[in-house]
PDB file of C-alpha atoms and ligand atoms in Angstrom:
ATOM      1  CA  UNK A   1     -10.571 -23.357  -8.368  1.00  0.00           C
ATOM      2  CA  UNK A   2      -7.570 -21.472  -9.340  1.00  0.00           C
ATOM      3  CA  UNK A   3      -6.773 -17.713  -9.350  1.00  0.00           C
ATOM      4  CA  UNK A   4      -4.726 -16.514 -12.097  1.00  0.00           C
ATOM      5  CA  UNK A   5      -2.329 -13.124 -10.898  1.00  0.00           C
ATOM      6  CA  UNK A   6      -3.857 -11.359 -14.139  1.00  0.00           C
ATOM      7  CA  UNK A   7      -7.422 -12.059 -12.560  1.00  0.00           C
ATOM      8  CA  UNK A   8      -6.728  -9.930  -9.658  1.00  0.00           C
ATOM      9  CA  UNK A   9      -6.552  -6.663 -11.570  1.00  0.00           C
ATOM     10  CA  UNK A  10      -9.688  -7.295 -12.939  1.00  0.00           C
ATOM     11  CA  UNK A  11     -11.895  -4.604 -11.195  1.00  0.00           C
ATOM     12  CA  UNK A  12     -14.889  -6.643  -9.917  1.00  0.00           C
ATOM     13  CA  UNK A  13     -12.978  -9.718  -9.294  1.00  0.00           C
ATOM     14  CA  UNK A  14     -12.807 -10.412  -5.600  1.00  0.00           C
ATOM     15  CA  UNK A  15     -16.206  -9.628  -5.549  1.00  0.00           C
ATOM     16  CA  UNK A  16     -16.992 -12.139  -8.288  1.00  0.00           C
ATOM     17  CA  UNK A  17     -14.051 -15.045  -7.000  1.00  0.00           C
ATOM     18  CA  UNK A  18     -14.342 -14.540  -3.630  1.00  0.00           C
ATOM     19  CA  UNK A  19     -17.495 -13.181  -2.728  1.00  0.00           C
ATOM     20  CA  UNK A  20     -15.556 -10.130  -1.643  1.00  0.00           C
ATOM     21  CA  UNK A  21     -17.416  -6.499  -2.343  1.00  0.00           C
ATOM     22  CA  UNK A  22     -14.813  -4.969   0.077  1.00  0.00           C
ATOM     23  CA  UNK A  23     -12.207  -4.327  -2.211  1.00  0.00           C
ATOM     24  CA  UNK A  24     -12.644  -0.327  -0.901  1.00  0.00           C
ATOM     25  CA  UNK A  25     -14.769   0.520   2.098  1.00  0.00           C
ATOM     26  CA  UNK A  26     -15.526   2.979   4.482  1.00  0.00           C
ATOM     27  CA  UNK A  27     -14.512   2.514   8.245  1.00  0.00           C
ATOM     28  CA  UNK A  28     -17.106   3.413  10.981  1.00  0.00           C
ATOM     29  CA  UNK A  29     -15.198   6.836  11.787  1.00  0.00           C
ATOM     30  CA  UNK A  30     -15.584   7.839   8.007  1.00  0.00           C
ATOM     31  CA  UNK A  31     -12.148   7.137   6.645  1.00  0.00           C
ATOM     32  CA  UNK A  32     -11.433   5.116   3.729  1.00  0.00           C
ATOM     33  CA  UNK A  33      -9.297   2.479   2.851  1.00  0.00           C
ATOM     34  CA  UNK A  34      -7.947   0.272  -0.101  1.00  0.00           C
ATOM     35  CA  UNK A  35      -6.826  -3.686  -0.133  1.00  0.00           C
ATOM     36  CA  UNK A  36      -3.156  -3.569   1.020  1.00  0.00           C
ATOM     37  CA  UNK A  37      -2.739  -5.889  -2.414  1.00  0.00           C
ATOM     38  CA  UNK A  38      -4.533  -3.248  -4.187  1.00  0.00           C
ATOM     39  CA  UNK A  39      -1.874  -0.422  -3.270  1.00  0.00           C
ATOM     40  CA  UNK A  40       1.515  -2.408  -2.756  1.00  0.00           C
ATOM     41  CA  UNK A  41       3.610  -3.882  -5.489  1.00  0.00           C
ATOM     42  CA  UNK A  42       1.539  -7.228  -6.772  1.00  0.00           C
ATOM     43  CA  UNK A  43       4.441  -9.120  -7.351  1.00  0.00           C
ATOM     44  CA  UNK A  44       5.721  -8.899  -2.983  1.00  0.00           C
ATOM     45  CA  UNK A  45       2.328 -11.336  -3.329  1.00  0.00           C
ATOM     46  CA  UNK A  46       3.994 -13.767  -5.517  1.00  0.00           C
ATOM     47  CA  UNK A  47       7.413 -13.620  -4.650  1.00  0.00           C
ATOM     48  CA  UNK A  48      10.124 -16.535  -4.171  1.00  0.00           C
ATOM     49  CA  UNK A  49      11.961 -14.291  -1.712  1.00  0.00           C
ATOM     50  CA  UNK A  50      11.588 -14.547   1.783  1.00  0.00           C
ATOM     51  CA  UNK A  51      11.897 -11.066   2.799  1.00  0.00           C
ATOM     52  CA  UNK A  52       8.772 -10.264  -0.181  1.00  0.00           C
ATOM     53  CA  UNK A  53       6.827 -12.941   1.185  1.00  0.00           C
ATOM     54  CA  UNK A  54       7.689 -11.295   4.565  1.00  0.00           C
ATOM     55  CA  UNK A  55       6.448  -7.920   3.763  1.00  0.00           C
ATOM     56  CA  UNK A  56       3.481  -9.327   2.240  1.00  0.00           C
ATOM     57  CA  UNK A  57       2.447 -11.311   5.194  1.00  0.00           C
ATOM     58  CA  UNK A  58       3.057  -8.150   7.514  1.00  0.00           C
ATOM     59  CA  UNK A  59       0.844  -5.722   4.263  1.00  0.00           C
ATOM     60  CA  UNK A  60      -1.860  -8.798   5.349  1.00  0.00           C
ATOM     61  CA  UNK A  61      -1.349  -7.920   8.724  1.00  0.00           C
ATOM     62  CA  UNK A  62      -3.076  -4.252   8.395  1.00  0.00           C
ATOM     63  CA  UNK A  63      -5.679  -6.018   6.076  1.00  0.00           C
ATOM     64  CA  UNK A  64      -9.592  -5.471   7.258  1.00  0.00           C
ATOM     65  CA  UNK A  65     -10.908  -8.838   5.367  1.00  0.00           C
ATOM     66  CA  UNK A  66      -7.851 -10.922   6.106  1.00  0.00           C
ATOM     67  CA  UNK A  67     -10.112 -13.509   7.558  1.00  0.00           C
ATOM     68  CA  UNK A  68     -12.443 -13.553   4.684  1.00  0.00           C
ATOM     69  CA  UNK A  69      -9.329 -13.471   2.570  1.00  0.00           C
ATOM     70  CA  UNK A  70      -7.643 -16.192   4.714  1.00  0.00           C
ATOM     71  CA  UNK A  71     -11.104 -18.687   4.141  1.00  0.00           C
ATOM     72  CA  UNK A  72     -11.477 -18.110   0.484  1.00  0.00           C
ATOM     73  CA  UNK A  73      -8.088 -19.148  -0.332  1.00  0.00           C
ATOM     74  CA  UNK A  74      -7.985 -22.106   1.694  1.00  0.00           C
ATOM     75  CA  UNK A  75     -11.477 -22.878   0.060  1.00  0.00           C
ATOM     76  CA  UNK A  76     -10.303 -22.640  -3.288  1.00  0.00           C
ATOM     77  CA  UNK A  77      -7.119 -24.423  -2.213  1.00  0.00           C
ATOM     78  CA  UNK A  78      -4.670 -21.781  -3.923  1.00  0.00           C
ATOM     79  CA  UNK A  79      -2.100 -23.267  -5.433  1.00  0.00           C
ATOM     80  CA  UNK A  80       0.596 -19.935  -4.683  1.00  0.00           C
ATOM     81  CA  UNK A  81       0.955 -16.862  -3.205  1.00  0.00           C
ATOM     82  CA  UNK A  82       0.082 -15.028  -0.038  1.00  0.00           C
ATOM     83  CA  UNK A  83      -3.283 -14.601   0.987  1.00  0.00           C
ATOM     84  CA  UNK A  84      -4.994 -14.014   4.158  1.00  0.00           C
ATOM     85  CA  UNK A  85      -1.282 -13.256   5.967  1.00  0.00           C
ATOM     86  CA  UNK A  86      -0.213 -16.705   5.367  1.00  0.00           C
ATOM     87  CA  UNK A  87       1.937 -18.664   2.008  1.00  0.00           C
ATOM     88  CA  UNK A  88       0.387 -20.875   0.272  1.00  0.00           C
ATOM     89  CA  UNK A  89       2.212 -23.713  -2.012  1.00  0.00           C
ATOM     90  CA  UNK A  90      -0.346 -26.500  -3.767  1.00  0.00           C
ATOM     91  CA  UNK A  91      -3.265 -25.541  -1.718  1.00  0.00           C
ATOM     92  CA  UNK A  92      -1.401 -25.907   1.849  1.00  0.00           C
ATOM     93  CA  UNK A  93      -0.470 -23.179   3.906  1.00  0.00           C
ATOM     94  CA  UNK A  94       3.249 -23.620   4.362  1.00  0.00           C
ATOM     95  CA  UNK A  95       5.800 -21.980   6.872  1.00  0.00           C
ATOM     96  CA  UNK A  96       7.960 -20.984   4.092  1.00  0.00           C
ATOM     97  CA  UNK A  97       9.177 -21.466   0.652  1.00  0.00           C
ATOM     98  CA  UNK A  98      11.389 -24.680   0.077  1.00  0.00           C
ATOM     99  CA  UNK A  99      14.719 -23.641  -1.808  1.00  0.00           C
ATOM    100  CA  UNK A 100      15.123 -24.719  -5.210  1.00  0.00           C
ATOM    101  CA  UNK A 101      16.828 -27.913  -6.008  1.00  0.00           C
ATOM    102  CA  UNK A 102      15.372 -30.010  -2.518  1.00  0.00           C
ATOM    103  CA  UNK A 103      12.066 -32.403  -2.663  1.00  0.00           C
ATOM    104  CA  UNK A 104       9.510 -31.448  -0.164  1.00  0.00           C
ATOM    105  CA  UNK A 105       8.909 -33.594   2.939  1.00  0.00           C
ATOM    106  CA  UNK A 106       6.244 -34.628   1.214  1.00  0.00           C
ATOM    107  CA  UNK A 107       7.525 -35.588  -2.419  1.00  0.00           C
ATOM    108  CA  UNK A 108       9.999 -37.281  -0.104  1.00  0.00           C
ATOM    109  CA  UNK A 109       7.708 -39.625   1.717  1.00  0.00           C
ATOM    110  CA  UNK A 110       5.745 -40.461  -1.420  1.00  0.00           C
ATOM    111  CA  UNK A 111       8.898 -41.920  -3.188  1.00  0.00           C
ATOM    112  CA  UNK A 112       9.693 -44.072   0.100  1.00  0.00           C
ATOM    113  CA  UNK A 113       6.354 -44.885   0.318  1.00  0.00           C
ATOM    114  CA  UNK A 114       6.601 -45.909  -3.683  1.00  0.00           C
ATOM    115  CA  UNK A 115       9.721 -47.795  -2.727  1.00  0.00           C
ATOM    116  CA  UNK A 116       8.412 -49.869   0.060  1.00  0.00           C
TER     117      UNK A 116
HETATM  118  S1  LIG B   1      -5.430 -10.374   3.441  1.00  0.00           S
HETATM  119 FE1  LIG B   1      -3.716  -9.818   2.134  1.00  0.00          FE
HETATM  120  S2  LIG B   1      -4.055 -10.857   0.155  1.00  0.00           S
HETATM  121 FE2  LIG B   1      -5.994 -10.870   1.307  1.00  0.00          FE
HETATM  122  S3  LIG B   1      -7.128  -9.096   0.576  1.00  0.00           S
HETATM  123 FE3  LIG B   1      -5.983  -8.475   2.409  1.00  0.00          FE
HETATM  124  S4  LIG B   1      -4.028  -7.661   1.674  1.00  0.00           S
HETATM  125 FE4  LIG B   1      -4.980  -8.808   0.010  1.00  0.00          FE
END
């Protein structure tokens, strides 16, 4: 399954996508909080730049279901984006975004593969 970035503003939808229902909580010592992806610009979530991606790995970081965040995604295989702290590119969790214009290790090995 695939998550659209317009089906994250849709109040309700963690809970109904990723069995989430901690959007906004309460802490045990009676504070509050909001999603870090909630608050911060969406787009730092689905950014080609390093130092976005960056920031939204460290937003993750400070993120009170990052593990539940973290398991859904690699559940649903997401094809993009960062959830749970880490990037993910066609359902992998990658180290970092490949520049534009260079084949992935991968797509590399497939055509030599194909070749042999
Ligand atoms: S871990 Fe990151 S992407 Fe997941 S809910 Fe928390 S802030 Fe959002």
């Amino acid at each position: 399954m695939s998550v659209l970035f317009s089906e994250l503003l849709v109040p309700g939808w963690a809970d109904e996508k990723i069995g989430l229902d901690a959007v906004t909580g309460t802490y045990s010592d009676g504070s509050s909080f909001n999603l870090p992806c909630h608050t911060a610009d969406p787009e730092l979530f689905f950014s080609e730049a390093d130092l976005a991606i960056a920031e939204a790995k460290s937003l993750c970081g400070g993120c009170p279901v990052r593990a539940q965040c973290l398991e859904g995604a690699l559940s649903r295989a997401e094809p993009a984006g960062v959830w749970g702290g880490e990037l993910f590119e066609d359902g992998q969790v990658i180290v970092k975004k490949r520049k534009a214009g260079r084949p992935s290790l991968r797509e590399v090995a497939a055509r030599e593969e194909e070749a042999a």
